[in-house]
Short mmCIF file of C-alpha atoms and ligand atoms in Angstrom, two decimals:
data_model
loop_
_atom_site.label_atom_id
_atom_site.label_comp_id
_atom_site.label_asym_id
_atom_site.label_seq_id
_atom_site.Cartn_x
_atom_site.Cartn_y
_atom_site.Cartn_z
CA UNK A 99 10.43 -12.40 -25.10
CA UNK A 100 9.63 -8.39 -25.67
CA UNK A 101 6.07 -8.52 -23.83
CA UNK A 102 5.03 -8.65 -20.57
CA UNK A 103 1.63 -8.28 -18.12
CA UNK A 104 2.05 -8.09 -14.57
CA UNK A 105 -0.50 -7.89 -11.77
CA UNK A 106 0.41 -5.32 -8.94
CA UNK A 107 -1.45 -5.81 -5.77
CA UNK A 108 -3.08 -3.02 -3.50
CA UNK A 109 -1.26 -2.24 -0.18
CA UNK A 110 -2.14 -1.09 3.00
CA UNK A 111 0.48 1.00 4.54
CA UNK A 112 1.30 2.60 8.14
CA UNK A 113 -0.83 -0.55 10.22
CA UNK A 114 -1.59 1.88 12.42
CA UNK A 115 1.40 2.05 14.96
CA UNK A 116 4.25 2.00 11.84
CA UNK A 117 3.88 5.26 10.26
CA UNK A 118 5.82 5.10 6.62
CA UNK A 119 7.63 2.34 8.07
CA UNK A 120 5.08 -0.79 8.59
CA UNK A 121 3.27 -1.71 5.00
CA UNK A 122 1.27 -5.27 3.73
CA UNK A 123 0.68 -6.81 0.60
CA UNK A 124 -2.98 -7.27 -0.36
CA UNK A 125 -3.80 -9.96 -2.41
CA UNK A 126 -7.14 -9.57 -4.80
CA UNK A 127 -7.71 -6.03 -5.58
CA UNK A 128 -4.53 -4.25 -7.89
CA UNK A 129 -3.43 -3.37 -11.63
CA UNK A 130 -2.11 -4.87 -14.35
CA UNK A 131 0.48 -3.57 -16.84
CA UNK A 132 1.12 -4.56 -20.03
CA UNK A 133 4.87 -4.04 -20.66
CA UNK A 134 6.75 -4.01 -24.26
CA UNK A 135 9.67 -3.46 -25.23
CA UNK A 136 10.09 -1.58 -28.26
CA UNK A 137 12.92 0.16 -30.36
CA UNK A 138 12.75 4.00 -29.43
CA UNK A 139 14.37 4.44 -26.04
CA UNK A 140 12.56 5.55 -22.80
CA UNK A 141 9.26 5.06 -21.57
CA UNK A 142 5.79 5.60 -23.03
CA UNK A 143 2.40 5.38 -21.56
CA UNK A 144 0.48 4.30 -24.38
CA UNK A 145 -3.20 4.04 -22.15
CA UNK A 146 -4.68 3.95 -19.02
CA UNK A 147 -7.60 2.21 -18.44
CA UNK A 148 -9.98 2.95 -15.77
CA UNK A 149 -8.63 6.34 -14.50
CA UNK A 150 -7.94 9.82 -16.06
CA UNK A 151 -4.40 9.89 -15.02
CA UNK A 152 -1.06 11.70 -16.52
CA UNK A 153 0.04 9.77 -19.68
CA UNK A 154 3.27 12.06 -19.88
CA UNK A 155 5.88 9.51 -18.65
CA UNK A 156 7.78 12.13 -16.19
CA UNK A 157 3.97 12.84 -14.69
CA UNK A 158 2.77 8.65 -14.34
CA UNK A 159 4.06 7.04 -11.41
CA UNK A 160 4.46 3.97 -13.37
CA UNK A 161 6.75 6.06 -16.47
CA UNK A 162 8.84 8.09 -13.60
CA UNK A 163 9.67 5.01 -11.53
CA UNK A 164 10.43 2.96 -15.22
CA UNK A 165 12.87 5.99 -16.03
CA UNK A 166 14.50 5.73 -13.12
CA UNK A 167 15.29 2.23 -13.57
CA UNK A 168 16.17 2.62 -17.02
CA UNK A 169 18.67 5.58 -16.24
CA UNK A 170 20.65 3.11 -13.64
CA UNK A 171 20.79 0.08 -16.24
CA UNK A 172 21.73 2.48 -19.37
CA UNK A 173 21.87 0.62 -23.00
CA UNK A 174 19.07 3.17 -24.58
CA UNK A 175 16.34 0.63 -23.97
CA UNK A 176 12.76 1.66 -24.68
CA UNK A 177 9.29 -0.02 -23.29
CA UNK A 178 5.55 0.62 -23.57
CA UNK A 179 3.54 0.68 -21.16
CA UNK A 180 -0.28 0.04 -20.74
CA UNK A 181 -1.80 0.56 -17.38
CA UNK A 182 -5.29 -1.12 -16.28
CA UNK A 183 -6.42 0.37 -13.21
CA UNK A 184 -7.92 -1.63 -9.99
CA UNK A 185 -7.10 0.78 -8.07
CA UNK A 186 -8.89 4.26 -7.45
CA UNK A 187 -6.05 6.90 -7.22
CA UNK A 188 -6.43 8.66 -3.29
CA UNK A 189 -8.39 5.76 -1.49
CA UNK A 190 -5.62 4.85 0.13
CA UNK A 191 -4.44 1.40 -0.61
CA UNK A 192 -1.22 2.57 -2.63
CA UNK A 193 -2.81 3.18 -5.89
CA UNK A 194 0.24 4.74 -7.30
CA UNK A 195 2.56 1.70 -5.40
CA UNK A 196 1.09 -1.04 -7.17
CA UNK A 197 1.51 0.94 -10.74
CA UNK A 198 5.12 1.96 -10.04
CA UNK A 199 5.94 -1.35 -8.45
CA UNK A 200 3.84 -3.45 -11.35
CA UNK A 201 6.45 -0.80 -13.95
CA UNK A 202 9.90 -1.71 -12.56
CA UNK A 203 9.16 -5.69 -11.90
CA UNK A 204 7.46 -5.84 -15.64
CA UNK A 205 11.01 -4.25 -16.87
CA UNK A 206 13.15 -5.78 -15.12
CA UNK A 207 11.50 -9.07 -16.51
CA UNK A 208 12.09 -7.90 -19.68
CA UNK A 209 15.11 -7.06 -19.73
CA UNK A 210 16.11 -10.48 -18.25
CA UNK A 211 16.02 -9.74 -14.60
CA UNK A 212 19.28 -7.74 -13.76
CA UNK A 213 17.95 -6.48 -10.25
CA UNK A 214 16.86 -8.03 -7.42
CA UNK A 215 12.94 -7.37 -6.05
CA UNK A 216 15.18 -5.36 -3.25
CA UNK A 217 16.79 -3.29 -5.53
CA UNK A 218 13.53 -2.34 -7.36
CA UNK A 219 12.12 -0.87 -4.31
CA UNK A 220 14.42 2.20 -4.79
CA UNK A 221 12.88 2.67 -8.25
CA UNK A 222 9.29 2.16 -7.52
CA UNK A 223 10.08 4.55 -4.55
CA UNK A 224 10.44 7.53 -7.46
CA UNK A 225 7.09 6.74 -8.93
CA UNK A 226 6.07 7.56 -4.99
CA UNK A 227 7.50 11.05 -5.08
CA UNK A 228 6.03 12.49 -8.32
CA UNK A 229 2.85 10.65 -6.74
CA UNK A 230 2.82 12.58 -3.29
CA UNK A 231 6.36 14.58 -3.17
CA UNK A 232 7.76 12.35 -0.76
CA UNK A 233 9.37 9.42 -2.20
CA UNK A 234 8.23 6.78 0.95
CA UNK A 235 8.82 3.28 0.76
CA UNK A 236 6.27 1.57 2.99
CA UNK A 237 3.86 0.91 0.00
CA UNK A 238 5.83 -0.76 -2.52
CA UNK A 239 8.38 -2.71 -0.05
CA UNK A 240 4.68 -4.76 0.20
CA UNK A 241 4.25 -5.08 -2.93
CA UNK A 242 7.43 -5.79 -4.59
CA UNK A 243 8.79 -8.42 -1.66
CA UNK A 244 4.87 -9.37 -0.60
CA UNK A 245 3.75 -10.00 3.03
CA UNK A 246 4.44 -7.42 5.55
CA UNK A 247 7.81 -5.86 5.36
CA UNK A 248 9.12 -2.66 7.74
CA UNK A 249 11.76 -0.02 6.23
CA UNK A 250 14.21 0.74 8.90
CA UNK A 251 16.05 2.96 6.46
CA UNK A 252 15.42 4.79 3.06
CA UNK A 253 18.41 6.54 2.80
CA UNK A 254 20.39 4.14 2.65
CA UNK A 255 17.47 1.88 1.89
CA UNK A 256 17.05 -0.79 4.52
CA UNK A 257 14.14 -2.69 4.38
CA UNK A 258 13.06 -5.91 6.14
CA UNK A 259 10.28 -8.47 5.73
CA UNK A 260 8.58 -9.51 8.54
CA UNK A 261 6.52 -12.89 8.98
CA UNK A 262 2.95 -12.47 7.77
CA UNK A 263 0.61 -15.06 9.97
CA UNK A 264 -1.66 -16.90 7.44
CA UNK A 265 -4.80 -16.29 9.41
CA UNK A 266 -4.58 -12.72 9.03
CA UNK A 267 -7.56 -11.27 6.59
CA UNK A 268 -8.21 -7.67 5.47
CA UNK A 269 -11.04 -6.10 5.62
CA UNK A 270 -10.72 -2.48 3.86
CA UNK A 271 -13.90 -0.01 3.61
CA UNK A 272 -13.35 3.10 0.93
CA UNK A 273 -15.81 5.74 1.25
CA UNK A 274 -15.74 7.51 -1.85
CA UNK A 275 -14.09 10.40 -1.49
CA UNK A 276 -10.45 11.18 -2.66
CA UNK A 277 -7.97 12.15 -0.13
CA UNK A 278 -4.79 12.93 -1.81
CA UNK A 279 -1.39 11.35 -0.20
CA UNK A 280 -0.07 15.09 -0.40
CA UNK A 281 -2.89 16.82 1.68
CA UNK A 282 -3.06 13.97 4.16
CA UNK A 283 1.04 13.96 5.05
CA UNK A 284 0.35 18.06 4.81
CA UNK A 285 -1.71 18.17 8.16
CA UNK A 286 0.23 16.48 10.40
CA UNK A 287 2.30 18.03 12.69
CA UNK A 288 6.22 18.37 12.71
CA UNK A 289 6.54 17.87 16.64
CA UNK A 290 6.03 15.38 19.18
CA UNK A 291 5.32 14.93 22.53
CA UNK A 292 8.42 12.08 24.23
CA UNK A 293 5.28 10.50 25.80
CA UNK A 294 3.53 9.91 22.14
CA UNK A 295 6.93 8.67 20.91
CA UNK A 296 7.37 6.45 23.44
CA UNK A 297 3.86 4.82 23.29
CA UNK A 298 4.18 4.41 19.50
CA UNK A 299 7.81 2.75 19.60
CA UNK A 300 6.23 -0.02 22.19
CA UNK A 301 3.14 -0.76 19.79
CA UNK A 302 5.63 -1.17 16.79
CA UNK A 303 8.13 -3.46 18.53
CA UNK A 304 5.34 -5.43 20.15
CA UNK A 305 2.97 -5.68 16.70
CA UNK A 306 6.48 -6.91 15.12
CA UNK A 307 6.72 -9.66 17.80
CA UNK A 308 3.15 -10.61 17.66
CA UNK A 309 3.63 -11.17 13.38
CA UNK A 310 6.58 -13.27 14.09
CA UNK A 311 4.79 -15.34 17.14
CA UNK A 312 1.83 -15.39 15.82
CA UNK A 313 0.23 -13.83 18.74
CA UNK A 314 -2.85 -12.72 17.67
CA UNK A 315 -3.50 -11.19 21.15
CA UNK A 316 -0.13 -9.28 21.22
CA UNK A 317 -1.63 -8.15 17.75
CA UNK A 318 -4.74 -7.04 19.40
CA UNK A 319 -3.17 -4.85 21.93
CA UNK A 320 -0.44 -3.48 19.48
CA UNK A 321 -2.77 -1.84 16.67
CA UNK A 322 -2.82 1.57 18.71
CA UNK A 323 -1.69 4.61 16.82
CA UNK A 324 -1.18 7.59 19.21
CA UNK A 325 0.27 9.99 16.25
CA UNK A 326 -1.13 9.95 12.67
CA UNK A 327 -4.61 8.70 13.73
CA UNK A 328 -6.28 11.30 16.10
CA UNK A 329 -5.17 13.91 13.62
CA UNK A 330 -5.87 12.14 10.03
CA UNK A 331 -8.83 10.43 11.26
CA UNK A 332 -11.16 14.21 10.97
CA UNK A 333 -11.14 13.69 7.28
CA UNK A 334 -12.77 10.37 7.20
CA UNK A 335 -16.15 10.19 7.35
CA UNK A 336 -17.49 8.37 10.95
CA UNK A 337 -14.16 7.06 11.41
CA UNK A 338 -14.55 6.16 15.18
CA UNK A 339 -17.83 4.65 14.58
CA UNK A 340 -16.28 2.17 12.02
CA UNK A 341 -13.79 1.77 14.58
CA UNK A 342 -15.78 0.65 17.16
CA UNK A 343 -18.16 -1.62 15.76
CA UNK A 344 -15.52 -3.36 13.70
CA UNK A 345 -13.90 -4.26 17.16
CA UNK A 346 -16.76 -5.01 18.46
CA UNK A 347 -17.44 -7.35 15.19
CA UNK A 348 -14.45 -9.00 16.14
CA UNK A 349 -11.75 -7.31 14.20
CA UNK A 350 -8.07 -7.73 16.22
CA UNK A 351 -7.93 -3.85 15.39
CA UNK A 352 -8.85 -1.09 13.14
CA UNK A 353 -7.06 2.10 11.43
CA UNK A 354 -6.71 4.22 8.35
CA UNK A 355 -4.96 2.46 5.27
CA UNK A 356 -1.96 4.50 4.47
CA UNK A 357 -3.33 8.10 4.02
CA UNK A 358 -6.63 7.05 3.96
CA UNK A 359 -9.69 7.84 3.59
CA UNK A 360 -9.80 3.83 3.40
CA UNK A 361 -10.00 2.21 6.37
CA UNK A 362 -8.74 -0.98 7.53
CA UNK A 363 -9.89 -3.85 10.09
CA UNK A 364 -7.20 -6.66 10.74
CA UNK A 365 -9.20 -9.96 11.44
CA UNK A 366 -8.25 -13.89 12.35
CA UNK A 367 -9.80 -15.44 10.06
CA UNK A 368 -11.98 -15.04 6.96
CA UNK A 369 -14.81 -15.00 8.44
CA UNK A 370 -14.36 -12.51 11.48
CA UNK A 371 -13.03 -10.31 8.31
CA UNK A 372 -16.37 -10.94 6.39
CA UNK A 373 -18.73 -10.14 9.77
CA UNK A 374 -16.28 -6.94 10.45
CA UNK A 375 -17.11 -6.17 6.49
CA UNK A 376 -20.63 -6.21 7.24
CA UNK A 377 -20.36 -4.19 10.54
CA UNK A 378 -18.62 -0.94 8.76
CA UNK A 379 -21.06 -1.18 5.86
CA UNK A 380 -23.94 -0.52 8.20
CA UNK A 381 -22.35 2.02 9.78
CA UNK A 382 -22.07 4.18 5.45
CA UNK A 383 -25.61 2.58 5.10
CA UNK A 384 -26.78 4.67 8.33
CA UNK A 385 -24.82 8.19 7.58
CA UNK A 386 -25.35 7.64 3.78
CA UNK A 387 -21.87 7.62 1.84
CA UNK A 388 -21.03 5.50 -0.71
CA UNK A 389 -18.34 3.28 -0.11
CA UNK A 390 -17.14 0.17 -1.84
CA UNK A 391 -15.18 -3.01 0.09
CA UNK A 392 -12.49 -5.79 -0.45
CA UNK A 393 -11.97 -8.77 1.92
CA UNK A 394 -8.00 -10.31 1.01
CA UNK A 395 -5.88 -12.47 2.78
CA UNK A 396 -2.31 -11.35 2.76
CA UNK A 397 -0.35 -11.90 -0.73
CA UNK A 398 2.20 -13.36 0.46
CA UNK A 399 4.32 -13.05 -2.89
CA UNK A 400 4.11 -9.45 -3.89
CA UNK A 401 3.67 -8.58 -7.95
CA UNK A 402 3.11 -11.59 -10.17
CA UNK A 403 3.84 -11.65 -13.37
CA UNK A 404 1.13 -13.27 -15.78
N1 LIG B 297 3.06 6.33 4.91
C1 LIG B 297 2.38 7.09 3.90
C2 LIG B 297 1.48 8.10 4.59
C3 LIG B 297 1.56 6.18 3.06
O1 LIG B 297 0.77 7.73 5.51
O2 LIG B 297 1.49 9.27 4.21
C4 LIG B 297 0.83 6.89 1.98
O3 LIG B 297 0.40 6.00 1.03
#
Protein backbone atom coordinates (compact mmCIF):
# COMPACT_ATOMS: atom_id res chain seq x y z
CA UNK A 1 0.00 0.00 0.00
CA UNK A 2 2.17 3.39 -0.92
CA UNK A 3 -1.07 5.63 -1.69
CA UNK A 4 -3.44 7.19 0.23
CA UNK A 5 -6.59 9.98 0.04
CA UNK A 6 -7.99 11.24 3.09
CA UNK A 7 -10.88 13.61 3.71
CA UNK A 8 -10.21 16.29 6.50
CA UNK A 9 -13.25 17.92 7.83
CA UNK A 10 -13.76 21.77 8.61
CA UNK A 11 -13.81 22.75 12.35
CA UNK A 12 -15.28 25.25 14.30
CA UNK A 13 -13.17 26.27 17.15
CA UNK A 14 -13.50 28.48 20.49
CA UNK A 15 -17.76 27.70 20.78
CA UNK A 16 -17.90 30.82 22.05
CA UNK A 17 -17.19 30.48 25.90
CA UNK A 18 -13.86 27.96 25.22
CA UNK A 19 -11.37 30.19 23.76
CA UNK A 20 -8.41 27.82 22.11
CA UNK A 21 -9.64 25.29 24.36
CA UNK A 22 -13.37 24.15 23.17
CA UNK A 23 -13.25 22.95 19.22
CA UNK A 24 -15.98 20.56 16.97
CA UNK A 25 -15.70 18.44 14.15
CA UNK A 26 -17.80 19.44 11.12
CA UNK A 27 -18.88 16.91 8.98
CA UNK A 28 -19.55 17.91 5.04
CA UNK A 29 -17.42 20.74 4.09
CA UNK A 30 -13.20 19.85 4.26
CA UNK A 31 -10.11 18.68 2.02
CA UNK A 32 -8.81 15.86 0.69
CA UNK A 33 -5.16 14.77 0.36
CA UNK A 34 -3.74 12.52 -1.75
CA UNK A 35 -0.76 10.95 0.08
CA UNK A 36 2.25 8.78 -1.58
CA UNK A 37 4.90 7.50 -0.53
CA UNK A 38 7.80 7.72 -2.63
CA UNK A 39 11.67 7.03 -2.51
CA UNK A 40 13.37 10.53 -1.87
CA UNK A 41 12.95 11.36 1.79
CA UNK A 42 10.85 14.29 3.22
CA UNK A 43 7.86 15.89 2.13
CA UNK A 44 6.73 17.42 -1.17
CA UNK A 45 3.73 19.36 -2.11
CA UNK A 46 3.29 18.36 -5.52
CA UNK A 47 -0.29 20.69 -6.06
CA UNK A 48 -2.85 22.45 -4.51
CA UNK A 49 -6.01 22.63 -5.88
CA UNK A 50 -8.41 25.31 -5.26
CA UNK A 51 -6.18 27.88 -3.41
CA UNK A 52 -2.90 29.78 -4.19
CA UNK A 53 -1.16 28.56 -1.18
CA UNK A 54 2.78 27.91 -0.27
CA UNK A 55 3.91 24.68 -2.08
CA UNK A 56 7.40 24.94 -0.22
CA UNK A 57 6.91 22.11 2.35
CA UNK A 58 8.43 24.23 5.47
CA UNK A 59 5.70 27.14 4.28
CA UNK A 60 2.29 24.46 3.79
CA UNK A 61 0.67 23.63 6.88
CA UNK A 62 0.08 20.25 5.58
CA UNK A 63 4.32 19.73 4.58
CA UNK A 64 5.40 21.44 8.14
CA UNK A 65 3.06 19.32 10.26
CA UNK A 66 4.17 15.97 7.83
CA UNK A 67 7.91 16.97 8.73
CA UNK A 68 7.32 17.06 12.01
CA UNK A 69 5.96 13.71 12.13
CA UNK A 70 8.49 12.35 9.98
CA UNK A 71 11.42 13.84 12.15
CA UNK A 72 9.90 11.88 15.41
CA UNK A 73 9.49 8.43 13.44
CA UNK A 74 13.08 8.77 11.58
CA UNK A 75 13.88 5.89 8.81
CA UNK A 76 14.43 8.68 5.85
CA UNK A 77 10.90 8.13 4.62
CA UNK A 78 9.61 10.38 1.85
CA UNK A 79 5.73 11.15 0.77
CA UNK A 80 3.90 13.32 -1.75
CA UNK A 81 1.45 15.19 -1.11
CA UNK A 82 -1.54 16.62 -3.16
CA UNK A 83 -3.87 18.97 -1.47
CA UNK A 84 -7.61 19.66 -2.77
CA UNK A 85 -8.98 22.51 -1.06
CA UNK A 86 -12.73 22.78 0.53
CA UNK A 87 -11.74 25.03 2.55
CA UNK A 88 -11.12 28.90 1.95
CA UNK A 89 -7.88 29.77 3.90
CA UNK A 90 -9.04 32.80 6.76
CA UNK A 91 -12.90 32.04 6.94
CA UNK A 92 -12.50 30.61 9.92
CA UNK A 93 -13.44 27.01 10.06
CA UNK A 94 -9.71 25.70 10.48
CA UNK A 95 -8.71 25.75 6.94
CA UNK A 96 -5.16 25.06 7.74
CA UNK A 97 -6.46 22.22 10.65
CA UNK A 98 -8.12 20.06 8.33
CA UNK A 99 -4.89 20.15 5.80
CA UNK A 100 -2.36 19.54 8.59
CA UNK A 101 -4.61 17.07 10.33
CA UNK A 102 -5.72 15.31 6.75
CA UNK A 103 -1.20 15.27 6.34
CA UNK A 104 -0.27 13.43 9.56
CA UNK A 105 -3.44 10.81 9.60
CA UNK A 106 -2.72 10.12 5.61
CA UNK A 107 1.08 9.29 6.86
CA UNK A 108 0.64 7.70 9.55
CA UNK A 109 -1.65 5.32 7.42
CA UNK A 110 1.00 4.83 5.31
CA UNK A 111 3.43 4.07 7.15
CA UNK A 112 1.28 1.39 8.90
CA UNK A 113 -0.16 3.36 11.71
CA UNK A 114 2.65 3.75 14.41
CA UNK A 115 0.80 6.66 16.34
CA UNK A 116 -2.22 6.96 17.88
CA UNK A 117 -4.98 9.83 16.53
CA UNK A 118 -3.79 11.42 20.12
CA UNK A 119 -0.40 11.50 19.35
CA UNK A 120 -0.96 13.12 15.89
CA UNK A 121 -2.51 16.08 17.41
CA UNK A 122 1.00 17.30 18.48
CA UNK A 123 2.04 17.14 14.82
CA UNK A 124 -0.89 18.66 13.16
CA UNK A 125 -0.46 21.31 15.99
CA UNK A 126 2.99 22.47 13.95
CA UNK A 127 1.15 22.87 10.71
CA UNK A 128 -0.97 25.45 13.17
CA UNK A 129 2.04 27.55 14.01
CA UNK A 130 3.60 28.21 10.56
CA UNK A 131 -0.29 28.80 9.82
CA UNK A 132 -0.89 31.63 12.52
CA UNK A 133 2.46 31.62 14.82
CA UNK A 134 0.81 30.05 17.56
CA UNK A 135 0.81 26.42 17.41
CA UNK A 136 -3.06 25.98 19.17
CA UNK A 137 -4.67 22.81 19.37
CA UNK A 138 -8.41 23.45 19.53
CA UNK A 139 -8.81 22.95 15.68
CA UNK A 140 -7.30 19.76 14.92
CA UNK A 141 -8.09 17.90 18.43
CA UNK A 142 -11.77 18.08 16.32
CA UNK A 143 -10.66 16.88 13.60
CA UNK A 144 -8.25 14.21 14.26
CA UNK A 145 -10.42 12.53 17.39
CA UNK A 146 -13.98 13.99 15.79
CA UNK A 147 -16.88 15.32 17.94
CA UNK A 148 -16.18 18.01 20.35
CA UNK A 149 -13.04 17.61 22.31
CA UNK A 150 -11.50 20.44 25.00
CA UNK A 151 -7.52 20.77 25.47
CA UNK A 152 -6.86 21.22 29.08
CA UNK A 153 -3.17 21.25 28.32
CA UNK A 154 -0.77 21.78 25.27
CA UNK A 155 2.28 21.69 26.93
CA UNK A 156 2.18 18.77 28.03
CA UNK A 157 -0.62 18.05 25.61
CA UNK A 158 -3.79 17.06 27.40
CA UNK A 159 -6.68 16.84 25.48
CA UNK A 160 -10.15 15.39 26.17
CA UNK A 161 -13.22 14.48 24.11
CA UNK A 162 -16.32 15.47 25.26
CA UNK A 163 -19.84 13.88 24.30
CA UNK A 164 -21.23 15.45 21.15
CA UNK A 165 -25.34 15.26 21.41
CA UNK A 166 -26.59 13.92 18.01
CA UNK A 167 -29.20 16.60 17.61
CA UNK A 168 -26.75 19.23 17.46
CA UNK A 169 -26.54 20.90 13.71
CA UNK A 170 -24.25 23.70 12.44
CA UNK A 171 -25.17 26.34 10.81
CA UNK A 172 -21.94 28.46 9.65
CA UNK A 173 -22.35 31.84 7.49
CA UNK A 174 -18.81 33.11 5.75
CA UNK A 175 -18.95 36.50 4.49
CA UNK A 176 -16.31 36.76 2.11
CA UNK A 177 -13.73 38.44 3.43
CA UNK A 178 -10.39 36.94 4.77
CA UNK A 179 -9.52 37.49 8.30
CA UNK A 180 -6.21 36.01 8.95
CA UNK A 181 -5.82 33.74 12.32
CA UNK A 182 -2.67 36.05 13.01
CA UNK A 183 -4.47 39.53 12.89
CA UNK A 184 -7.51 38.22 14.72
CA UNK A 185 -5.38 36.62 17.96
CA UNK A 186 -3.25 40.15 17.37
CA UNK A 187 -6.17 42.43 18.71
CA UNK A 188 -7.08 40.97 21.67
CA UNK A 189 -6.00 42.09 24.75
CA UNK A 190 -3.34 40.54 27.21
CA UNK A 191 -5.41 41.42 30.48
CA UNK A 192 -8.48 40.58 32.15
CA UNK A 193 -10.87 41.77 34.33
CA UNK A 194 -11.47 38.65 37.57
CA UNK A 195 -15.16 39.43 36.85
CA UNK A 196 -14.78 38.43 32.89
CA UNK A 197 -12.76 35.40 34.03
CA UNK A 198 -15.07 34.32 36.28
CA UNK A 199 -18.18 34.60 33.97
CA UNK A 200 -16.31 32.73 31.20
CA UNK A 201 -15.06 29.74 33.51
CA UNK A 202 -19.00 29.19 34.55
CA UNK A 203 -20.18 29.17 30.75
CA UNK A 204 -17.36 26.58 29.94
CA UNK A 205 -18.01 24.20 32.85
CA UNK A 206 -21.75 24.51 32.37
CA UNK A 207 -21.67 24.16 28.20
CA UNK A 208 -19.39 20.95 29.12
CA UNK A 209 -22.22 19.61 31.36
CA UNK A 210 -24.96 20.46 29.04
CA UNK A 211 -22.84 18.23 25.98
CA UNK A 212 -22.59 15.41 28.35
CA UNK A 213 -26.48 15.70 29.62
CA UNK A 214 -27.71 16.56 26.75
CA UNK A 215 -29.25 19.63 28.06
CA UNK A 216 -29.99 21.58 25.31
CA UNK A 217 -31.24 24.38 27.65
CA UNK A 218 -28.02 24.36 29.80
CA UNK A 219 -26.55 24.71 26.15
CA UNK A 220 -28.68 27.67 25.53
CA UNK A 221 -27.66 29.61 28.50
CA UNK A 222 -23.89 28.54 28.27
CA UNK A 223 -22.98 29.92 24.63
CA UNK A 224 -22.01 33.43 26.22
CA UNK A 225 -18.55 34.66 25.46
CA UNK A 226 -17.66 37.70 27.66
CA UNK A 227 -13.83 37.88 26.25
CA UNK A 228 -12.94 37.18 22.57
CA UNK A 229 -16.41 38.20 21.24
CA UNK A 230 -17.10 41.94 22.07
CA UNK A 231 -13.61 42.62 20.83
CA UNK A 232 -13.30 40.21 17.57
CA UNK A 233 -16.80 40.67 16.69
CA UNK A 234 -15.87 44.69 15.04
CA UNK A 235 -14.32 42.92 12.16
CA UNK A 236 -17.27 40.98 11.07
CA UNK A 237 -19.58 42.47 9.08
CA UNK A 238 -23.32 42.94 11.07
CA UNK A 239 -22.22 40.50 13.49
CA UNK A 240 -24.90 41.33 16.19
CA UNK A 241 -27.55 41.43 13.68
CA UNK A 242 -26.77 37.79 12.63
CA UNK A 243 -26.72 37.23 16.18
CA UNK A 244 -29.93 38.20 16.97
CA UNK A 245 -32.08 36.97 14.38
CA UNK A 246 -30.42 33.59 14.38
CA UNK A 247 -31.67 33.37 18.10
CA UNK A 248 -34.57 34.58 17.34
CA UNK A 249 -34.74 31.82 14.35
CA UNK A 250 -34.31 29.44 16.94
CA UNK A 251 -30.64 28.82 17.10
CA UNK A 252 -29.58 27.50 20.96
CA UNK A 253 -26.78 30.26 20.42
CA UNK A 254 -24.59 32.08 18.10
CA UNK A 255 -20.71 33.19 17.88
CA UNK A 256 -17.69 33.61 15.69
CA UNK A 257 -16.09 30.25 14.35
CA UNK A 258 -12.59 30.19 15.60
CA UNK A 259 -11.09 33.57 14.41
CA UNK A 260 -13.76 34.24 12.31
CA UNK A 261 -15.03 36.18 10.13
CA UNK A 262 -17.38 32.93 9.89
CA UNK A 263 -19.97 32.81 12.09
CA UNK A 264 -21.65 30.08 13.76
CA UNK A 265 -25.36 29.24 15.05
CA UNK A 266 -25.65 25.96 17.21
CA UNK A 267 -29.22 24.49 16.50
CA UNK A 268 -31.42 21.22 17.79
CA UNK A 269 -32.16 19.86 15.02
CA UNK A 270 -31.75 20.07 11.24
CA UNK A 271 -34.24 21.97 10.64
CA UNK A 272 -34.01 24.87 13.32
CA UNK A 273 -30.27 24.87 11.68
CA UNK A 274 -31.79 25.22 8.09
CA UNK A 275 -34.50 28.20 9.28
CA UNK A 276 -31.39 29.88 11.35
CA UNK A 277 -29.47 29.44 7.73
CA UNK A 278 -32.09 31.34 6.14
CA UNK A 279 -32.37 34.03 8.91
CA UNK A 280 -28.46 35.18 8.61
CA UNK A 281 -28.68 35.08 4.82
CA UNK A 282 -31.27 37.81 4.86
CA UNK A 283 -29.56 39.68 7.10
CA UNK A 284 -25.93 39.71 3.89
CA UNK A 285 -28.93 39.96 1.41
CA UNK A 286 -30.04 43.36 3.23
CA UNK A 287 -26.34 45.01 3.88
CA UNK A 288 -25.10 43.43 0.56
CA UNK A 289 -21.95 41.07 1.20
CA UNK A 290 -21.40 38.04 -0.29
CA UNK A 291 -21.32 35.21 1.84
CA UNK A 292 -21.55 31.51 1.21
CA UNK A 293 -23.17 28.74 3.93
CA UNK A 294 -22.86 25.04 5.15
CA UNK A 295 -25.49 23.27 7.32
CA UNK A 296 -23.44 19.85 9.07
CA UNK A 297 -24.28 17.76 11.76
CA UNK A 298 -21.37 16.98 13.96
CA UNK A 299 -18.71 14.34 12.44
CA UNK A 300 -18.56 12.41 14.94
CA UNK A 301 -15.37 10.45 13.63
CA UNK A 302 -12.86 13.08 12.74
CA UNK A 303 -10.58 12.50 9.28
CA UNK A 304 -11.61 9.53 7.18
CA UNK A 305 -9.58 7.97 5.12
CA UNK A 306 -11.04 7.05 1.54
N1 LIG B 1 -8.57 29.48 19.07
C1 LIG B 1 -8.04 30.05 17.86
C2 LIG B 1 -8.34 31.53 17.84
C3 LIG B 1 -8.67 29.38 16.69
O1 LIG B 1 -9.48 31.89 18.12
O2 LIG B 1 -7.45 32.32 17.56
C4 LIG B 1 -8.17 29.90 15.39
O3 LIG B 1 -8.49 29.04 14.37
Amino acid sequence: MSRVSVFAPASVANISCGFDVLGVCLDNVGDILHIEEVSKSGIEITEIIGQDLPLKATQNVAGVAGLALLADYGHNKGFQIQIEKGIKPGSGIGSSSASAAGAVVGINHLLGNPYTREQLIAFAMEGERVACGTAHADNVSPVLLGGFTLVRSVNPLDVVTLNSPLELVFTIIHPEIEVKTADARAVLLDKLHLKQAVAQTANLGALVTGLFKEDYELIRRSLVDHIVEPVRSMLIPGFNELKNRANEAGALGTGISGSGPSVFALSKGMDTAQKVGLAMQEVYDEIGVPYNTHISPINAKGVKIL
